[in-house]
mmCIF file of C-alpha atoms in Angstrom:
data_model
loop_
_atom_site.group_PDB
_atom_site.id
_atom_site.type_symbol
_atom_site.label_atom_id
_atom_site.label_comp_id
_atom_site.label_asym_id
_atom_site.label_seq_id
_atom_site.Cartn_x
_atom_site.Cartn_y
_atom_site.Cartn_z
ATOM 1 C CA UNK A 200 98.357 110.778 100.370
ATOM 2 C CA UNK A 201 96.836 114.449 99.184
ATOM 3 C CA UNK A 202 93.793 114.975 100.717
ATOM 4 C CA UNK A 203 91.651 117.052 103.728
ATOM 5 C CA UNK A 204 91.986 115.620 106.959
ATOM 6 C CA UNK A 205 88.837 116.843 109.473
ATOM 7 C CA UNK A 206 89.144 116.160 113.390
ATOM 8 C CA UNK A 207 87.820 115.332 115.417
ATOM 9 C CA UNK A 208 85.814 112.928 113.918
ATOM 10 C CA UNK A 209 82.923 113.099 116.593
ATOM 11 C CA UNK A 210 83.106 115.368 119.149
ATOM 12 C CA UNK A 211 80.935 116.170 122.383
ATOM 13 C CA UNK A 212 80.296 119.551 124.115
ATOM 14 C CA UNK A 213 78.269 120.802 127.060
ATOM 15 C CA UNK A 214 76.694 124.008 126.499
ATOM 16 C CA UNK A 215 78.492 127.012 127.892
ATOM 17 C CA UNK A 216 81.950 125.664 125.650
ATOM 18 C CA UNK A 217 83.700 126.673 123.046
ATOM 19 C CA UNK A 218 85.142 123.759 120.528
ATOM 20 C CA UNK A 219 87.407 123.922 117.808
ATOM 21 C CA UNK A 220 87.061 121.716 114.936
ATOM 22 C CA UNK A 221 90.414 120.988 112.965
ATOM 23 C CA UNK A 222 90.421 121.272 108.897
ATOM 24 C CA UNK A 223 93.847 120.392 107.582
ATOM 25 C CA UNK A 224 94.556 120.193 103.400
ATOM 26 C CA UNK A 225 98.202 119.381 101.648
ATOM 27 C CA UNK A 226 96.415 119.477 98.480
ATOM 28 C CA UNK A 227 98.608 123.226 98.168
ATOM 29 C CA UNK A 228 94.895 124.697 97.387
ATOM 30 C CA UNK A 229 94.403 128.233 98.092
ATOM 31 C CA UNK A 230 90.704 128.494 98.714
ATOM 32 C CA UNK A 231 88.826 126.868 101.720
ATOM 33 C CA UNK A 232 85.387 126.418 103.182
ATOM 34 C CA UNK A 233 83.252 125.845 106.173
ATOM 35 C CA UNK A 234 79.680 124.179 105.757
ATOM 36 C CA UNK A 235 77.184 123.149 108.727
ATOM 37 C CA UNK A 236 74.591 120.510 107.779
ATOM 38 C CA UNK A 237 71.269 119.873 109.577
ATOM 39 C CA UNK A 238 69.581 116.251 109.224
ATOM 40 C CA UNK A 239 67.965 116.106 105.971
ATOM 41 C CA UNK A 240 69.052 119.513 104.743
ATOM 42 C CA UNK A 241 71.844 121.071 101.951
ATOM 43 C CA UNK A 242 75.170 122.421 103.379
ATOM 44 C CA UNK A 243 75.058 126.323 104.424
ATOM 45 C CA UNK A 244 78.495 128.420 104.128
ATOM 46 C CA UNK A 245 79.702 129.806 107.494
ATOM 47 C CA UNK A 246 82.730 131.238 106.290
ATOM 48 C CA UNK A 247 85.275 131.015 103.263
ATOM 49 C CA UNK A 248 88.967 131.679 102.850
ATOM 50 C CA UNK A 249 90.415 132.492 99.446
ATOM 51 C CA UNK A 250 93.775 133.267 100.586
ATOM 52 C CA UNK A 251 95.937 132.798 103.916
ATOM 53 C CA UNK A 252 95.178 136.089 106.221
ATOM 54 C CA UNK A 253 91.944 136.229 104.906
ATOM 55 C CA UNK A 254 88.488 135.199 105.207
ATOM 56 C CA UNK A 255 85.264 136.241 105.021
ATOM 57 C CA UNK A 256 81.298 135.478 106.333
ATOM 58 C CA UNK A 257 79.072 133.673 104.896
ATOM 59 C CA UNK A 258 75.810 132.894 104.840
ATOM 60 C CA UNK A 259 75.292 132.177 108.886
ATOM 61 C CA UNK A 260 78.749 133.150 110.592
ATOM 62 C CA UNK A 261 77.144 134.460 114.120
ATOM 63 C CA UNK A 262 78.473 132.362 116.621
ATOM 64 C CA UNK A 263 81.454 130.891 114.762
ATOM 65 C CA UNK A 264 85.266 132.183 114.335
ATOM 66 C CA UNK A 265 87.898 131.142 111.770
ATOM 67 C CA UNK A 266 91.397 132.120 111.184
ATOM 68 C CA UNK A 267 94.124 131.318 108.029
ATOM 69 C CA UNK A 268 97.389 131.727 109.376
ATOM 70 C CA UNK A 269 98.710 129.247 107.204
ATOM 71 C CA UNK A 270 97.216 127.679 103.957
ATOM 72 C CA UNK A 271 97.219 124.399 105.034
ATOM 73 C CA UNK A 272 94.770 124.859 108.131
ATOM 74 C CA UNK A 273 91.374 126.144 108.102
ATOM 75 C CA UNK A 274 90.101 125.910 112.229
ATOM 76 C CA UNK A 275 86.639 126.589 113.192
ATOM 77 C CA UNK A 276 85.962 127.382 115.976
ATOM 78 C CA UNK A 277 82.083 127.095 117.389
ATOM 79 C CA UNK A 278 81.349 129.516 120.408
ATOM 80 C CA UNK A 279 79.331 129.763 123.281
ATOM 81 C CA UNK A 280 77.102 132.061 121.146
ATOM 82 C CA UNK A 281 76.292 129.647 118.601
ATOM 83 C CA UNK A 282 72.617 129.050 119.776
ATOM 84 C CA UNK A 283 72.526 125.604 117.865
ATOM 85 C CA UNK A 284 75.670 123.913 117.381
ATOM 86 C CA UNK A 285 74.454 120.334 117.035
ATOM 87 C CA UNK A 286 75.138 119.803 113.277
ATOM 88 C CA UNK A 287 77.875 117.986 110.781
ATOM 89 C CA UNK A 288 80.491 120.084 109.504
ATOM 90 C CA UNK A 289 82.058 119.780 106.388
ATOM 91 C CA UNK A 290 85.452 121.165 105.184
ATOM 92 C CA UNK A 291 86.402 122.099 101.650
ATOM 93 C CA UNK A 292 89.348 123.191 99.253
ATOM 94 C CA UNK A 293 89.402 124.576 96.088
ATOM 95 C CA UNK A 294 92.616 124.809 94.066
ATOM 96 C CA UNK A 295 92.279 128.835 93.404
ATOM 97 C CA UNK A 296 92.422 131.147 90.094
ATOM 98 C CA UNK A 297 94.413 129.512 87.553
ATOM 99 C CA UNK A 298 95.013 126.385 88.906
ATOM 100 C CA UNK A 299 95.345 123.096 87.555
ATOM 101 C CA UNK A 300 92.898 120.818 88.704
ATOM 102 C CA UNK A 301 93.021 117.034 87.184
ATOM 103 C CA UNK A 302 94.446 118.480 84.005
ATOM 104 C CA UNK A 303 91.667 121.175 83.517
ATOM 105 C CA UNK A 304 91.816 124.755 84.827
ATOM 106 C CA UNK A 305 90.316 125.591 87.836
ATOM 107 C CA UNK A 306 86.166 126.092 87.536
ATOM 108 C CA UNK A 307 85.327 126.162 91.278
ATOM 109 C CA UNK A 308 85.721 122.035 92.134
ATOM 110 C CA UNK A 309 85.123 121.731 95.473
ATOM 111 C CA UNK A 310 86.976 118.558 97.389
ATOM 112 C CA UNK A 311 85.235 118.119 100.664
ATOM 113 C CA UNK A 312 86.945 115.968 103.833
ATOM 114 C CA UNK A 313 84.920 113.558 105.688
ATOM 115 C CA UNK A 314 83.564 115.496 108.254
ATOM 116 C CA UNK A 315 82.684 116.087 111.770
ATOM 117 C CA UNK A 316 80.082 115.664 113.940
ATOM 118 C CA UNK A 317 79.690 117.822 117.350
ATOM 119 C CA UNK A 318 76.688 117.415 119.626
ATOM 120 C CA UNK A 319 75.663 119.452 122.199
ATOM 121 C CA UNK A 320 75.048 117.887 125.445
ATOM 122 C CA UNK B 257 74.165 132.564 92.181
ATOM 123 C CA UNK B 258 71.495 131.411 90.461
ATOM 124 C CA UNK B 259 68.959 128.966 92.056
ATOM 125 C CA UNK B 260 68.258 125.661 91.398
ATOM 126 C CA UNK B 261 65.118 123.462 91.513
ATOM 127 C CA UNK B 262 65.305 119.398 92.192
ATOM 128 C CA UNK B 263 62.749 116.971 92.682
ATOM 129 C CA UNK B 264 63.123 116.085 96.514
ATOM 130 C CA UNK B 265 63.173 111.894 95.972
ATOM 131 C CA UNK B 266 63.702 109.960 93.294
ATOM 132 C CA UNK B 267 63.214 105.792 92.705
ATOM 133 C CA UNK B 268 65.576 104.009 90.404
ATOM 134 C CA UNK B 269 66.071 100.200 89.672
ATOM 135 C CA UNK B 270 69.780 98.784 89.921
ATOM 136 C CA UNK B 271 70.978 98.563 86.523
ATOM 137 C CA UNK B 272 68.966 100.654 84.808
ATOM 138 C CA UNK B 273 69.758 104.700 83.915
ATOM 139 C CA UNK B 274 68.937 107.322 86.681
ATOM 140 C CA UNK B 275 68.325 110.649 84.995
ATOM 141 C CA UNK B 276 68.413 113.624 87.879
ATOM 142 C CA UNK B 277 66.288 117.008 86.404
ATOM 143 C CA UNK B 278 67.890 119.943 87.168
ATOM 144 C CA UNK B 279 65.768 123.822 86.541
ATOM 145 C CA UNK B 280 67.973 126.738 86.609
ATOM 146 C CA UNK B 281 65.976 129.212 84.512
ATOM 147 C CA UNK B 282 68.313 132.446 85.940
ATOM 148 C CA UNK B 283 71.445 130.910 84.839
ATOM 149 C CA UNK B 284 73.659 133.788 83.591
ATOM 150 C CA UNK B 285 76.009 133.224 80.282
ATOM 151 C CA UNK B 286 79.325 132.618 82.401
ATOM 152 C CA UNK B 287 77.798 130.403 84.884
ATOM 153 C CA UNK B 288 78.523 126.568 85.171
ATOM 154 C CA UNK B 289 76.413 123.545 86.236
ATOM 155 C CA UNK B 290 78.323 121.518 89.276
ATOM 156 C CA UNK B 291 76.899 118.357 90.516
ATOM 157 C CA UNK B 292 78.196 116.589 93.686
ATOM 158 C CA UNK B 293 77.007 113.714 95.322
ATOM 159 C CA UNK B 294 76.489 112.925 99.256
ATOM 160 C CA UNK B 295 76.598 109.737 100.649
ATOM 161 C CA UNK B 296 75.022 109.783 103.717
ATOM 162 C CA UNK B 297 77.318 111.004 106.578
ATOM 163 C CA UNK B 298 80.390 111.693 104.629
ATOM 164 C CA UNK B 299 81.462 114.471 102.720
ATOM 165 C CA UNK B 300 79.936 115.662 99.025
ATOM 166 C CA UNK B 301 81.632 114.128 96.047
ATOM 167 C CA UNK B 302 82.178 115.771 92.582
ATOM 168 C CA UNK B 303 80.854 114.658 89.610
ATOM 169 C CA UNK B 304 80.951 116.417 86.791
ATOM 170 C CA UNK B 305 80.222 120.291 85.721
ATOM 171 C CA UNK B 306 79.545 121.849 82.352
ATOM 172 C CA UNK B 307 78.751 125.070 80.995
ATOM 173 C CA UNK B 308 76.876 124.487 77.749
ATOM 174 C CA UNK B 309 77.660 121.559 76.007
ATOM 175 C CA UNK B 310 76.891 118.120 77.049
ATOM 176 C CA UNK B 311 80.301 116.369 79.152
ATOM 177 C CA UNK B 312 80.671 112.705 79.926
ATOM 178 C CA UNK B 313 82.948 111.712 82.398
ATOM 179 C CA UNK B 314 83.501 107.867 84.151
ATOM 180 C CA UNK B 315 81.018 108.742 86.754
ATOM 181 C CA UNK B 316 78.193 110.216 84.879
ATOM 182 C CA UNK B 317 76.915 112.296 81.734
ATOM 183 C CA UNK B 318 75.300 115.795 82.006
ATOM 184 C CA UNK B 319 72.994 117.216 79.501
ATOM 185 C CA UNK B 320 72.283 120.759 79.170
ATOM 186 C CA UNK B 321 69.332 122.388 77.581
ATOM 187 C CA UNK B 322 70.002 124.655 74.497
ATOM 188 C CA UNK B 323 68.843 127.305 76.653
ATOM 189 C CA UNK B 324 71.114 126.296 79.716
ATOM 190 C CA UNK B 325 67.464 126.305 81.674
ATOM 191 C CA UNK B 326 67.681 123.119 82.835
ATOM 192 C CA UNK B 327 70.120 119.762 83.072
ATOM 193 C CA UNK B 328 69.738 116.369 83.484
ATOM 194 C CA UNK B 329 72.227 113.878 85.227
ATOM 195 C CA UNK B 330 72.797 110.576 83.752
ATOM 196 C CA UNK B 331 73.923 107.722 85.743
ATOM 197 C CA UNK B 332 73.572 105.118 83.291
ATOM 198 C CA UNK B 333 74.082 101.918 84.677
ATOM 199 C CA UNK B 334 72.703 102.769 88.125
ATOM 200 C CA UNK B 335 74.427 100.520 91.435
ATOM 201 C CA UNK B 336 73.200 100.117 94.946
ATOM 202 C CA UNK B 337 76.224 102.041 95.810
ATOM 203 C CA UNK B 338 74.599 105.168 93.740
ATOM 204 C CA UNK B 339 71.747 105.817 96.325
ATOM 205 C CA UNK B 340 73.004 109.324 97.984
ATOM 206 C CA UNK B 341 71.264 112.766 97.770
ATOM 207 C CA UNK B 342 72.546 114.499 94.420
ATOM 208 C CA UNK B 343 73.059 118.109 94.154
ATOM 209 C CA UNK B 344 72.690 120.462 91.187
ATOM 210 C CA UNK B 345 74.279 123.662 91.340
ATOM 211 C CA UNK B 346 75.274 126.746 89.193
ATOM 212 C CA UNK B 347 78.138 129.342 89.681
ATOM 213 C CA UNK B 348 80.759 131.286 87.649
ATOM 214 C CA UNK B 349 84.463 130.875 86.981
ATOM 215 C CA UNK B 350 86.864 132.676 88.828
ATOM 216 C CA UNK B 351 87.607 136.132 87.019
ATOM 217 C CA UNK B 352 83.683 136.974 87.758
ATOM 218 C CA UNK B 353 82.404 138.344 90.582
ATOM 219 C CA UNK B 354 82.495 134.869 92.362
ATOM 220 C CA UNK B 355 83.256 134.247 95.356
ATOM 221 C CA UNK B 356 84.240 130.806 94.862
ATOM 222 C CA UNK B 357 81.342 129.859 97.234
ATOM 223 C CA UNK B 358 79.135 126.968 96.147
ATOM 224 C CA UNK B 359 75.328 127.478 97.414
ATOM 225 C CA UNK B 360 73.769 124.147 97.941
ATOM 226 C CA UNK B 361 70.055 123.492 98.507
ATOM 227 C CA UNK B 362 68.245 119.770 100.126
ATOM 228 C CA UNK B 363 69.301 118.218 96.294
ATOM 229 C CA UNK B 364 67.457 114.856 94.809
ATOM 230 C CA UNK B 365 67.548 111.590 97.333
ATOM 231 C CA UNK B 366 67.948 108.875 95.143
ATOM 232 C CA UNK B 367 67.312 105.225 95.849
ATOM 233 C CA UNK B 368 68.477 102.436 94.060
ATOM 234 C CA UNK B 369 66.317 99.453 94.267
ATOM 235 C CA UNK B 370 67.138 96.134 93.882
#
């Protein structure tokens, strides 16, 4: 089935470690996202791909690292510098500039995976 | 992007229509309304986006101001399965300066009562 698969699921981390979280689309989608979510809070951008090889910041990047070496796979990685890590991350795709989306052209739909969930220990 | 405003909680009986405001007074000509839901602990859901005239889809209908300075979700035959936080956001198309980056803020809680 088409779709984003995010993993781990939950995860567990003592301070002091680095921890990769796995985002994985076959959706053939150009663009994709990382978002951290705090309990009872929206989702903040921590860094966006439009195209493999690239990527940019977002809105709170310190202590986080990405890389695109293929357009399936989006890893983020959370660093020992990341002074708050406990949070739910959320993966997204977007289908890119011209694309067919569900019969319309593409206007910026974002399809999210399920998520994951790392605590800091 | 422009901002968005959203009541923080909102009460709705099952069955009945749940109407989500939405105030984006700085909305710029070539930028659409999005809204998602969340259900809690999984990821946001799509709904429906427009940029000026009023769009039904299975899910929901959105109406748009005149103006484009506000919006209003329509779930109109509201399930417990509906309760979820519901966000409102605006953005252009690709071909503007976008980004392709969604900004979302703490969106509407809504609870479907029984």
């Amino acid at each position: 089935d088409g779709g984003i698969t995010q993993s781990p699921k939950y995860l567990f981390r003592k301070e002091g470690q680095n921890v990769t979280l796995s985002c994985e689309q076959n959706l053939n989608h150009d663009a994709m996202y990382w978002y951290r979510q705090d309990p009872g809070q929206g989702l903040r951008l921590i860094y966006y791909s439009q195209i493999v090889n690239d990527f940019q910041k977002g809105d709170i990047a310190e202590g986080y690292s990405v890389s695109r070496e293929k357009k399936e796979s989006f890893p983020l990685t959370v660093t020992s510098a990341q002074k708050n890590p406990t949070a739910f991350y959320l993966c997204a795709t977007r289908a890119g500039q011209g694309r067919r989306t569900s019969g319309r052209v593409d206007t910026g739909e974002l399809f999210f995976g399920e998520g994951s969930r790392l605590t800091v220990l | 992007d422009a901002k968005t405003t959203q009541p923080p909680s909102m009460d709705c009986a099952e069955g009945r229509a749940a109407n989500l405001p939405c105030n984006h007074s700085t909305i710029s000509g070539n930028e659409y309304v999005y809204w998602y839901r969340q259900i809690h602990s999984q990821g946001p859901q799509y709904i429906i986006h427009g940029l000026k005239n009023n769009e039904t889809n299975e899910m929901a209908s959105l109406i748009i101001t005149e103006d484009r300075k506000s919006s209003t979700l329509i779930l109109p035959h509201a399930t417990l399965r509906d309760t979820a936080v519901y966000y409102c956001i605006v953005r252009g198309v690709h071909g503007s300066s976008n980004t392709g980056k969604l900004i979302f803020g703490q969106g509407t809680t809504l609870q479907v009562k029984p």
